[in-house]
Coordinates of C-alpha atoms and ligand atoms in Angstrom, one line a residue:
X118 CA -16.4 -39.7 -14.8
X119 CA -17.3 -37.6 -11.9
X120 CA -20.9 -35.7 -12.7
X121 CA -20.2 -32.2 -13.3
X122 CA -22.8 -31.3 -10.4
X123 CA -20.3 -32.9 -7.7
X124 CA -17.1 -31.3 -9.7
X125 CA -16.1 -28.0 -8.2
X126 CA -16.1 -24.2 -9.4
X127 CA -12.8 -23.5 -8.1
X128 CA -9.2 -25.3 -6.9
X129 CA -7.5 -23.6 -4.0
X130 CA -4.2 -24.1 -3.1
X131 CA -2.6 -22.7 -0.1
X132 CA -5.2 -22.3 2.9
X133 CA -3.1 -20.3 5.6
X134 CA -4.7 -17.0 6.9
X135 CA -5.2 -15.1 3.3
X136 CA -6.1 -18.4 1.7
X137 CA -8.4 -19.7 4.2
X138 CA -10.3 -17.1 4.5
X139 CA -10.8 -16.3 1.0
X140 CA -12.0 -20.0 0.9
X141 CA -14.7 -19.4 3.3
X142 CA -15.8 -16.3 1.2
X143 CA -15.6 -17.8 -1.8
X144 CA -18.2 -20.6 -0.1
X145 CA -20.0 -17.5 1.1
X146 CA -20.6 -16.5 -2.1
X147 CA -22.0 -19.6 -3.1
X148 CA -18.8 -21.2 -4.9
X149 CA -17.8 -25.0 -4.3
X150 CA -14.0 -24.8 -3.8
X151 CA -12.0 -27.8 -3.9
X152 CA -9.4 -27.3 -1.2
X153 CA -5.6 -28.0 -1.0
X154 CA -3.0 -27.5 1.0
X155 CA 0.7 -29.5 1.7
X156 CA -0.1 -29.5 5.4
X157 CA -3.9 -31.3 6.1
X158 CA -4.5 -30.0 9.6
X159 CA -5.1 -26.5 7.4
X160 CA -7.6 -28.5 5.4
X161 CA -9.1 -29.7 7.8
X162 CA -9.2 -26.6 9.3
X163 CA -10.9 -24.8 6.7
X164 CA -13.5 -27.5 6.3
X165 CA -14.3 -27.7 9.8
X166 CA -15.5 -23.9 10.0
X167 CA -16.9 -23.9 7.0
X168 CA -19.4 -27.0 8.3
X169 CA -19.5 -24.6 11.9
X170 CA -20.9 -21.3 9.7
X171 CA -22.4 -23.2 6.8
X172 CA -26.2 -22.9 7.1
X173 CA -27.2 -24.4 3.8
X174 CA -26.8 -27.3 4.6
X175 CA -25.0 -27.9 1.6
X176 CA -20.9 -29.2 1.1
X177 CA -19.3 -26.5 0.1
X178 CA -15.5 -26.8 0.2
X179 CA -13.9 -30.5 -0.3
X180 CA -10.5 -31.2 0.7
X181 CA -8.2 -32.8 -1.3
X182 CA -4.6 -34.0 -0.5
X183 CA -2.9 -34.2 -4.0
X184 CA -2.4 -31.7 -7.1
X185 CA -3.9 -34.4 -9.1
X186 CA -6.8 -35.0 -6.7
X187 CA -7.6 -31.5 -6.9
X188 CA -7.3 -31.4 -10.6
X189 CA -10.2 -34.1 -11.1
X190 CA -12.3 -32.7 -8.4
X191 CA -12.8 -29.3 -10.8
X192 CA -15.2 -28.3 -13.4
X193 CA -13.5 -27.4 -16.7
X194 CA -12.6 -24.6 -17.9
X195 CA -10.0 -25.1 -14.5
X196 CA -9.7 -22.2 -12.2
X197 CA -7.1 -22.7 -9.8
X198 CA -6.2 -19.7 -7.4
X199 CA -3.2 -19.5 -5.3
X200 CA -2.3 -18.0 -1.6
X201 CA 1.4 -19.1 -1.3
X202 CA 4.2 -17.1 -0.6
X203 CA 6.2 -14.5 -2.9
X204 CA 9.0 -16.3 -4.9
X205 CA 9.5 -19.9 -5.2
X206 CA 6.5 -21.5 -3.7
X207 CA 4.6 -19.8 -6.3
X208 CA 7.1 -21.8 -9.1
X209 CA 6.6 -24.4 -7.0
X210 CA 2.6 -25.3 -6.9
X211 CA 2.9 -24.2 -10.9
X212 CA 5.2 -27.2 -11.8
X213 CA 3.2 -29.4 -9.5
X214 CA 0.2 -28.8 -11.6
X215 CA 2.4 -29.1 -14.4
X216 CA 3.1 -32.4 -13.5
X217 CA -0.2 -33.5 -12.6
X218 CA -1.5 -33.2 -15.7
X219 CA -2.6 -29.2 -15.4
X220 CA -4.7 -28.4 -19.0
X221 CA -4.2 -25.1 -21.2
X222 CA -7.5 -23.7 -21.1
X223 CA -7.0 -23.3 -17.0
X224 CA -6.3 -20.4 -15.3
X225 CA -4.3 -20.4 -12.3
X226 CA -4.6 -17.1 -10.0
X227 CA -1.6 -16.0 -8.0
X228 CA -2.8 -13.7 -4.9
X229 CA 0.2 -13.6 -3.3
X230 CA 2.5 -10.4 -3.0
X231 CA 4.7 -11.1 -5.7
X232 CA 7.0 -9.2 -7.1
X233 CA 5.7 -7.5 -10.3
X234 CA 8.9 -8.2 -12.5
X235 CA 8.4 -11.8 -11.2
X236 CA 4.6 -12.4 -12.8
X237 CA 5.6 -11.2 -16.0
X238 CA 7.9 -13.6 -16.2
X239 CA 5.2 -16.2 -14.8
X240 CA 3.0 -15.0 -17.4
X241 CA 5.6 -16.0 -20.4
X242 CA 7.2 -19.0 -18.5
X243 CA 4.3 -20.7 -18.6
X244 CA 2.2 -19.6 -20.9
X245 CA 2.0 -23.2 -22.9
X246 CA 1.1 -25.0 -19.9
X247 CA -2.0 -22.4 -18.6
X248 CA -3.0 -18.8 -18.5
X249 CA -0.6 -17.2 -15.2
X250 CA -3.2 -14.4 -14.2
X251 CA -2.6 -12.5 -11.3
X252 CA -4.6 -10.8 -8.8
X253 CA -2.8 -9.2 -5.8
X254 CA -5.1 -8.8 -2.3
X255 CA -5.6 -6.7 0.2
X256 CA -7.4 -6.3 3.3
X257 CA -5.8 -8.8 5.6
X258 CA -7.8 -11.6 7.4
X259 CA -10.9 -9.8 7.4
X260 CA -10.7 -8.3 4.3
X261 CA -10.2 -11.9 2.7
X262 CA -13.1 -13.5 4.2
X263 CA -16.1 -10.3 4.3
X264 CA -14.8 -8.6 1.6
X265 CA -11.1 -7.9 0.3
X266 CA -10.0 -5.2 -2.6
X267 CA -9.2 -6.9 -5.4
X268 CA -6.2 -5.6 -7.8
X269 CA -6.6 -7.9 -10.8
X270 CA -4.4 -8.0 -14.1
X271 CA -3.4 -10.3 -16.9
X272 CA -4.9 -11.9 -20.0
X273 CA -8.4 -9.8 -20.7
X274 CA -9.9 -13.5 -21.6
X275 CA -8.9 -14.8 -18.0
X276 CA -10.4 -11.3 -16.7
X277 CA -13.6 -12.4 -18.5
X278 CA -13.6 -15.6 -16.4
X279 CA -12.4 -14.7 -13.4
X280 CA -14.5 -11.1 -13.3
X281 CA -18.0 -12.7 -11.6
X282 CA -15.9 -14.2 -9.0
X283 CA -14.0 -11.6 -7.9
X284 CA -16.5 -8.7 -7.7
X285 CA -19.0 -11.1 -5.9
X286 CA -16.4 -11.9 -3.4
X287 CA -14.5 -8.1 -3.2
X288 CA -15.5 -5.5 -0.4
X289 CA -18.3 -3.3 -2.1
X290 CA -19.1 0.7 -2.4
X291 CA -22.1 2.5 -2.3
X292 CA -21.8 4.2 -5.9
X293 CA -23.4 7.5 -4.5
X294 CA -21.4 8.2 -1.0
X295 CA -18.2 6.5 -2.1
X296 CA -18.6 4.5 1.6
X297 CA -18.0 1.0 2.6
X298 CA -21.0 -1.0 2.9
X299 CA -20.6 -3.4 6.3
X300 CA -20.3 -7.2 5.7
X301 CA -18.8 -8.7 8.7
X302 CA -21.2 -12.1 9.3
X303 CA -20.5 -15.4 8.3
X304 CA -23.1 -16.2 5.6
X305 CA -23.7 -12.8 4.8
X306 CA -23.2 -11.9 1.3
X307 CA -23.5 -8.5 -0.4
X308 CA -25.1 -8.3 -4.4
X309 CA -25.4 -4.1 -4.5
X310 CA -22.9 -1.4 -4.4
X311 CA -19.6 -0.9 -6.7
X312 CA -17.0 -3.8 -5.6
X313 CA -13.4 -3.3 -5.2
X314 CA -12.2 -5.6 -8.0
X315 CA -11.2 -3.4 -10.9
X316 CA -8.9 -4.8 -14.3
X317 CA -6.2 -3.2 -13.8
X318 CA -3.9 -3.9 -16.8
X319 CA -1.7 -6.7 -18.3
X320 CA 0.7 -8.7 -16.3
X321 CA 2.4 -7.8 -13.7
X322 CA 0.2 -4.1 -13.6
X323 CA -1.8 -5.5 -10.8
X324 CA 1.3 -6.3 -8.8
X325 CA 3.2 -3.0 -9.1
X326 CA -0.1 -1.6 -7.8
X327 CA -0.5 -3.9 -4.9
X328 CA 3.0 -2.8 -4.2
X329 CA 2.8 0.8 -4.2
X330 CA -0.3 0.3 -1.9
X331 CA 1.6 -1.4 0.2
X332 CA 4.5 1.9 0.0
X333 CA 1.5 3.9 1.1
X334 CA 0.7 1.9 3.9
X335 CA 3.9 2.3 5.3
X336 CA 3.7 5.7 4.8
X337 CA 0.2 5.9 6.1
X338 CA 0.9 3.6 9.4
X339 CA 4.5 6.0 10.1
X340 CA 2.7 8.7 9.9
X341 CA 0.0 7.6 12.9
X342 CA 3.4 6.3 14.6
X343 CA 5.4 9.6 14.6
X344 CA 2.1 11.2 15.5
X345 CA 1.7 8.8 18.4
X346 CA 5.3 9.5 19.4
X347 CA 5.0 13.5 19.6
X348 CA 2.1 13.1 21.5
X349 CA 2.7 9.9 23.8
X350 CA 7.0 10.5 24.5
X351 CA 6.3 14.6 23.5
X352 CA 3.7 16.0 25.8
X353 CA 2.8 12.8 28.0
X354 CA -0.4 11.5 27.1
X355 CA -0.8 8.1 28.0
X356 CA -1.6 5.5 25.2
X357 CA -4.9 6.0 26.2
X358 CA -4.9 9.3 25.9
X359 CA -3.4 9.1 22.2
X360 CA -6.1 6.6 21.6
X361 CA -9.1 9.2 22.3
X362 CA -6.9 11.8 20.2
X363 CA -7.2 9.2 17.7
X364 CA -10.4 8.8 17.8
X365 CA -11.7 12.4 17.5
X366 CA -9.6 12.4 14.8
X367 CA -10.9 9.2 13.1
X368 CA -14.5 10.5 13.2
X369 CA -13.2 13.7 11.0
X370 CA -10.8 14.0 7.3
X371 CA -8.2 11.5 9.2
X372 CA -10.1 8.6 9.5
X373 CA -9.0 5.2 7.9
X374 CA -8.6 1.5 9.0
X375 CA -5.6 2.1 10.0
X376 CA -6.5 5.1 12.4
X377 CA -9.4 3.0 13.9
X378 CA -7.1 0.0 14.5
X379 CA -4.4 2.5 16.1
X380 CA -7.4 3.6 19.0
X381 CA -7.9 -0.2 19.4
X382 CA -4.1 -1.1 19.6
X383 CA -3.5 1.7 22.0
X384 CA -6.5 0.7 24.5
X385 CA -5.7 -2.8 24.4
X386 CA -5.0 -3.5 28.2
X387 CA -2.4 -6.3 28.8
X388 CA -3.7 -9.3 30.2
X389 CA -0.6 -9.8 32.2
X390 CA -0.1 -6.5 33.7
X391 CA -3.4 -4.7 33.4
X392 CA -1.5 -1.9 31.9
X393 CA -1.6 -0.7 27.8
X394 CA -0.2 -3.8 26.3
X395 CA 1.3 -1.6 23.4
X396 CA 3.8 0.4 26.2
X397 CA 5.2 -3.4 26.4
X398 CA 5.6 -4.2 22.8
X399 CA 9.1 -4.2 21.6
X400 CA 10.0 -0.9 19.1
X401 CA 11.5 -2.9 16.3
X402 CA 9.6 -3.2 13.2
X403 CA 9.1 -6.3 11.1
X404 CA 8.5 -5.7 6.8
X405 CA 8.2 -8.5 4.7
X406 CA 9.3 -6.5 1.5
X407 CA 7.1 -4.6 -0.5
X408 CA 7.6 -1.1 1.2
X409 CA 10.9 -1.6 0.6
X410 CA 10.2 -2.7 -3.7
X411 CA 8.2 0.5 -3.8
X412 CA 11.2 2.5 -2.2
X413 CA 13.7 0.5 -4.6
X414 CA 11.0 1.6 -7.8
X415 CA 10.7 5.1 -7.3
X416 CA 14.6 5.5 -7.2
X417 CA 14.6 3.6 -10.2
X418 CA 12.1 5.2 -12.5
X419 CA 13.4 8.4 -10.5
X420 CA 10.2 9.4 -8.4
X421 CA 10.6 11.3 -5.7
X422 CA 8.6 9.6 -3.3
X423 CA 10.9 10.5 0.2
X424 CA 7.8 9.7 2.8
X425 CA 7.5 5.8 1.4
X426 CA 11.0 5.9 1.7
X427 CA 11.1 6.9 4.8
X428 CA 8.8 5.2 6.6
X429 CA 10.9 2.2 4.7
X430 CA 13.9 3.7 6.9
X431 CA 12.0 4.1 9.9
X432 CA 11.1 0.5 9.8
X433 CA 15.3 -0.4 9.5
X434 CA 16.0 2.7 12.3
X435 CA 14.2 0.8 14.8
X436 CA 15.8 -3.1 14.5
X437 CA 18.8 -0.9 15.7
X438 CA 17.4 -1.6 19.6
X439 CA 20.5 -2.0 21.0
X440 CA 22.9 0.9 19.2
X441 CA 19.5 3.6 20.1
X442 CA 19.8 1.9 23.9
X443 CA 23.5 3.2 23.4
X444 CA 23.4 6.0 21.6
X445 CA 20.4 7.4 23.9
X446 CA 22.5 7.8 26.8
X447 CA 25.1 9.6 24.9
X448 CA 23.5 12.0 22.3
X449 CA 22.1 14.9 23.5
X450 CA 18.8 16.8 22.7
X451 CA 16.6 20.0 23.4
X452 CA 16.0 21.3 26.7
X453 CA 12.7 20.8 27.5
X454 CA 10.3 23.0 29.1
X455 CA 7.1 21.9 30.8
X456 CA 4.0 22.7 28.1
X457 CA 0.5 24.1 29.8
X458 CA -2.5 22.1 28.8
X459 CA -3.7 24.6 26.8
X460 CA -0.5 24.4 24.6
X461 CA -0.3 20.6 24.5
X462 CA -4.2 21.2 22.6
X463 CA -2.6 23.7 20.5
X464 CA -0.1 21.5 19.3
X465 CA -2.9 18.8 19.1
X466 CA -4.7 20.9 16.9
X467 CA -1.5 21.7 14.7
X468 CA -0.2 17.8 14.5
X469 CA -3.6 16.8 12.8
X470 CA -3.0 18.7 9.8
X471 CA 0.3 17.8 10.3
X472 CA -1.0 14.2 9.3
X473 CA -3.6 15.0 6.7
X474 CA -1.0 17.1 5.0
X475 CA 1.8 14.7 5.1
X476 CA -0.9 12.1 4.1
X477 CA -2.0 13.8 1.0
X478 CA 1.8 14.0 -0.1
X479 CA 2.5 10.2 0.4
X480 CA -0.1 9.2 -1.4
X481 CA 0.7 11.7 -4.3
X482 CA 4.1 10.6 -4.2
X483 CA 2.3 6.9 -4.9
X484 CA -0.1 8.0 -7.7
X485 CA 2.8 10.1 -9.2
X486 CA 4.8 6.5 -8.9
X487 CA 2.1 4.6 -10.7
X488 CA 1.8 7.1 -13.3
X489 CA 5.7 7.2 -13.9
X490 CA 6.0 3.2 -13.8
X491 CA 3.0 2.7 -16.5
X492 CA 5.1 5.4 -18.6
X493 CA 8.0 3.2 -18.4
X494 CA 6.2 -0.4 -18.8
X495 CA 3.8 1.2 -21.8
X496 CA 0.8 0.4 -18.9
X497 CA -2.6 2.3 -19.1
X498 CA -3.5 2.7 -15.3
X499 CA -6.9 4.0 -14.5
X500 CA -6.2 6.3 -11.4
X501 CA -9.9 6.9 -10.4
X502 CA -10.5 3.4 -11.2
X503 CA -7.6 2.7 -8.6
X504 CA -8.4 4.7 -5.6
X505 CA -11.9 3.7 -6.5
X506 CA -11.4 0.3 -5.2
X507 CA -9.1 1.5 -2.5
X508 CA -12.0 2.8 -0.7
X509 CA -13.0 -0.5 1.0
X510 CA -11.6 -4.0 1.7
X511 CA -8.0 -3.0 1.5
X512 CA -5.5 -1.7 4.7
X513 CA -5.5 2.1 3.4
X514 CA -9.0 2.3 3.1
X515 CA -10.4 5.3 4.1
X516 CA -12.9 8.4 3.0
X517 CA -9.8 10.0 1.8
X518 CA -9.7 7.5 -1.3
X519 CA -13.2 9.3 -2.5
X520 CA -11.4 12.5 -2.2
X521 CA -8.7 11.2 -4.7
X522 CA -11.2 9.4 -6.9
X523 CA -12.9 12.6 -7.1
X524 CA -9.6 14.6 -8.1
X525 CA -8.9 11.8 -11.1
X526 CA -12.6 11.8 -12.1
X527 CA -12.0 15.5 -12.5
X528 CA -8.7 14.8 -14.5
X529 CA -7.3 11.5 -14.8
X530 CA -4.4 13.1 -16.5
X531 CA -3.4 15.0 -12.7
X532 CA 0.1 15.9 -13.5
X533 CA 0.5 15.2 -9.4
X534 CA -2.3 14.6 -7.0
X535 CA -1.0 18.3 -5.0
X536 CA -1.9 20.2 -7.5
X537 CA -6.1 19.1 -7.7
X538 CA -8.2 22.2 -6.9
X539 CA -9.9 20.3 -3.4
X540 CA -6.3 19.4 -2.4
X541 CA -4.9 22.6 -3.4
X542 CA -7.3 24.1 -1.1
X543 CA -6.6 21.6 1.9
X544 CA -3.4 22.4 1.7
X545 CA -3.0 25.9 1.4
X546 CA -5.5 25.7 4.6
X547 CA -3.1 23.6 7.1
X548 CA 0.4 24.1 5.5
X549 CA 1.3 26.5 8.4
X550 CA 0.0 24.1 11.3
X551 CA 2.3 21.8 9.6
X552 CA 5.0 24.1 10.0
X553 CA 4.5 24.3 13.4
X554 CA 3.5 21.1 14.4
X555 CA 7.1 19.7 13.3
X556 CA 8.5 22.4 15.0
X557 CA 7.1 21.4 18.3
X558 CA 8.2 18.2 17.5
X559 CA 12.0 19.4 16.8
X560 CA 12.1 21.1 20.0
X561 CA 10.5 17.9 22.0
X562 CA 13.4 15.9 20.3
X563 CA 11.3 13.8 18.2
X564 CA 12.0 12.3 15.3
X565 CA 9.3 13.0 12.5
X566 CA 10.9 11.2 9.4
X567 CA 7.7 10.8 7.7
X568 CA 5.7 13.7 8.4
X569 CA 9.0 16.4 7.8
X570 CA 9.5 14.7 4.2
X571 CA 6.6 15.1 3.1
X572 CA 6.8 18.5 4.0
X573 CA 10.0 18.7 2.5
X574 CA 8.3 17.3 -0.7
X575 CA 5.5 20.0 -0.4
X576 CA 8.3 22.8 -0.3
X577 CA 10.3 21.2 -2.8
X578 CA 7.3 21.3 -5.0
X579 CA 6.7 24.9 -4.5
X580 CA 9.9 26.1 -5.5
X581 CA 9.7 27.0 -9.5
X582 CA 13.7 27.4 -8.7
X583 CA 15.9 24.6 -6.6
X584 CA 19.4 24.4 -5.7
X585 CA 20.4 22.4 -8.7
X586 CA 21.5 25.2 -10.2
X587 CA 24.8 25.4 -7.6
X588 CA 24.8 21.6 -7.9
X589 CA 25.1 21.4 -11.7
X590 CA 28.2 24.3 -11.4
X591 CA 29.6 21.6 -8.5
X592 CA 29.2 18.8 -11.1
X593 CA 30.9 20.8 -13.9
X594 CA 33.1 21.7 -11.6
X595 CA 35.3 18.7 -10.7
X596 CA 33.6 16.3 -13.3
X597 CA 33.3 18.4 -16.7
X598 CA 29.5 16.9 -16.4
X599 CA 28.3 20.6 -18.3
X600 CA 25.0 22.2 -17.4
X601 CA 22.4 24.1 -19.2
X602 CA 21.4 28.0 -19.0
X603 CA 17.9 29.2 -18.1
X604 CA 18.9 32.5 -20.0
X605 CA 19.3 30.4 -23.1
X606 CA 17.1 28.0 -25.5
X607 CA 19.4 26.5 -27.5
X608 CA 19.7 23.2 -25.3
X609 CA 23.4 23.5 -25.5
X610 CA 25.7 22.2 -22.7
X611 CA 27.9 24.3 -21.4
X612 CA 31.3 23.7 -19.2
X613 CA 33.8 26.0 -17.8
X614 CA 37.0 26.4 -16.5
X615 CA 36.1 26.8 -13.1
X616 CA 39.7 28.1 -12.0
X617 CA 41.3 31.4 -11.1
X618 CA 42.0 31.5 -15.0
X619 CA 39.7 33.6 -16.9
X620 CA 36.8 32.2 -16.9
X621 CA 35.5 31.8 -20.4
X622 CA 31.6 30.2 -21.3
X623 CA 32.2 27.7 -24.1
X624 CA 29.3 25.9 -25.7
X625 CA 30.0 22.3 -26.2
X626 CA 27.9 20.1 -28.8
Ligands
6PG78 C1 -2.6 -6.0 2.8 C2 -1.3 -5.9 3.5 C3 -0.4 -7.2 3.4 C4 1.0 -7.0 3.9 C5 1.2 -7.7 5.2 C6 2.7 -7.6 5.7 O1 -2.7 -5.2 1.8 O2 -3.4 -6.9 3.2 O3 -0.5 -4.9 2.9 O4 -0.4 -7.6 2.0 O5 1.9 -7.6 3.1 O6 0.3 -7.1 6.1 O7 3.1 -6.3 5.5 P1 4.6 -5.9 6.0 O8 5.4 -5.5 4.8 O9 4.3 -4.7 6.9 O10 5.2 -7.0 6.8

């Protein structure tokens, strides 16, 4: 029997860029991690840099090359996390510790971006063999190893267990400014501040919120791309240009990760031509999925969330390459007339609130998606608690998430995010630069998919009366469907004869 002082504190299975580097923070924070992974050159791999940054001198992560080998090598009560894929692998490495002799009391972490519907399952499927908790990741490479945000949810007892772990490993917060505190050394671990690792709710909860992070990171990044497109293919600034545009902007209410990796993306010289590398990267977008579940969701529980959407669609409009080559030379657009330099600033000036605007609506559009969706599954989601540990570690991380935690620690029952007194405000402030900015952008020709349905969303959520008044009479009208009447409260359904025969208002039960 192996001494319990050479067993490990954790199994890891799946050591590929997420699952590696979680390894190594894991080790960081002062965790013995038993290592696995179907390909041993990743092993290996892992182990070598942890020896290369390791200064304590002490093993740290030990490889193993079985499920059963990894099994033995672990201190009980078993805690087994997972970095594999979304779908079967996950099924996969759950039957394989099934069959190598997995016990009940263990808990076995899936990290991956599954889909939500899928961990419930999980959850049940297993539930005889060990306790299927989940805990969805964010923050990319270097989010995994300094400091990731953490979006945990399952069984409160596994929470229990897994809780240390996480928030020593998460990104952390200072509790009073709400900003990121800066781990980014090998070694370096961080024991103060509020860490992105938050319960958020029983299975699958954690999941769906992962997901509709990921729906606002789509929107988020679409946004900085139809941005970059008004002002790069609109008025001629040169990626470089763009990228000092940027990062003014990234040092006032727009910045973000994703705004400071957009300055560095659109400096980034190409090695083989010396020029901006990203003029010479091909316009067709990749998605591995979860923009597109958000997208799916919100037409299902029937939220309007149109800028996820579509910056879901912008994604599918650009794998078109070779119909827009086509179509390019055939369709035709504005006139354009040359713009002086001081009205290129003035649109400049108008397309930044143009973003923060269009911003604030996607991610209301996401918090009013989590709110529907925890209706709907019987979920208690903690909004502040959410954009709390948004704030650092994860790809939308940004100031803007205290402004939001703020709104929900002033109401966590927001019937929409628009209508918080600080947003109100911003809005109200930069709704007419909005206007004007997609204007421009109409006239220049560009598209602005994002940006114009969020404004559309704004608008749509001004109006105390829509159109669906003439739609309901268009429904009756060839379908018998009935509508109600805003001059009466009786509830009833009405229908009419909608033909050149008197027309005749019945009530209908
Ligand atoms: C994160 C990211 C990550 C995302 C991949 C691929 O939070 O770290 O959202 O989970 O899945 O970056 O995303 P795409 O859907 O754009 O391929």
């Amino acid at each position: 029997m192996t001494p319990d002082t050479l067993l490990c504190d954790i199994g890891f299975i799946g050591l590929g860029v997420m699952g590696k580097n979680l390894v190594l923070n894991l080790a960081d924070n002062n965790y013995s991690v038993a290592a696995f992974d179907l390909c041993e050159d990743k092993i290996a791999a892992v182990i070598e840099q942890d020896q290369l940054e390791n200064t304590t001198n002490s093993k740290r992560v030990y490889g193993c090359t079985s499920y059963s080998q990894l099994l033995s090598q672990l201190k009980a009560p078993h805690i087994i996390v997972l970095s594999v894929p979304a779908g079967a692998a996950v099924d996969f490495v759950c039957e394989q510790l099934i069959a190598a002799g997995i016990n009940d009391n263990a808990i076995v972490i899936d990290t991956g971006n599954s889909l939500w519907v899928d961990t419930v399952d999980r959850e049940r499927k297993y539930q005889n063999d060990f306790l299927l908790f989940s805990s969805a990741v964010s923050g990319g490479e270097v989010g995994a190893r300094f400091g990731p945000s953490l979006m945990p949810s399952g069984s409160p007892e596994a929470w229990a267990r897994v809780k240390p772990i996480w928030q020593a490993i998460a990104a952390k917060v200072d509790a009073t400014t709400g900003k990121p505190i800066e781990r980014n050394k090998p070694g370096q671990v961080i024991s103060e501040g509020e860490p992105c690792a938050a319960y958020i709710g029983p299975a699958g909860a954690g999941h769906y919120v992962k997901m509709v992070h990921n729906g606002i990171e789509y929107a988020d990044m679409q946004l900085i791309c139809e941005a970059y497109h008004i002002l790069h293919t609109g008025l001629g600034f040169s990626a470089a240009e763009v990228g000092d545009i940027f990062e003014q902007w990234n040092n006032g209410k727009l910045d973000s990760y994703l705004m400071e990796i957009s300055v560095e993306v659109l400096r980034h010289k190409s090695v083989d031509t010396g020029t901006a590398l990203v003029d010479i990267i091909l316009d067709k977008a990749g998605q591995k999925g979860t923009g597109l579940w958000t997208a799916m969701s919100s037409l299902e529980v029937g939220c309007p969330a149109p800028t996820i959407a579509e910056a879901v669609f912008a994604r599918s409009m650009s794998s078109f390459k070779s119909l827009r080559t086509q179509a390019s030379t055939r369709l035709k657009g504005p006139e354009l007339t040359p713009l002086s330099e001081q009205e290129k600033q003035v649109i400049i000036e108008q397309l930044h609130d143009a973003m923060y605007c269009a911003k604030i609506c996607a991610y209301a559009q996401g918090f009013q998606l989590m709110k529907l969706a925890a209706k709907e599954h019987g979920w208690t989601l903690n909004f502040a608690s959410i954009a709390k540990i948004w704030r650092a570690g994860c790809i939308i991380r940004a100031t803007f998430l205290q402004s939001i935690t703020q709104a929900y620690e002033r109401n966590e029952d927001l019937d929409n995010l628009l209508l918080d007194d600080f947003f109100v405000a911003q809005l109200s402030e930069r709704q007419l630069n909005w206007r004007k900015a997609l204007c421009s952008a109409t006239m220049l020709g560009i598209p602005n998919p994002a940006m114009s349905s969020a404004l559309a969303y704004y608008d749509a959520m001004r109006c105390d009366v829509l159109p669906a008044n003439l739609l309901q009479g268009q429904r009756d009208f060839f379908g018998a469907h009935t509508f109600e009447r805003n001059d009466k409260t009786d509830g009833k359904k009405y229908h009419v004869q909608w033909s050149t025969l008197e027309r005749n208002t019945v009530a209908i039960d």
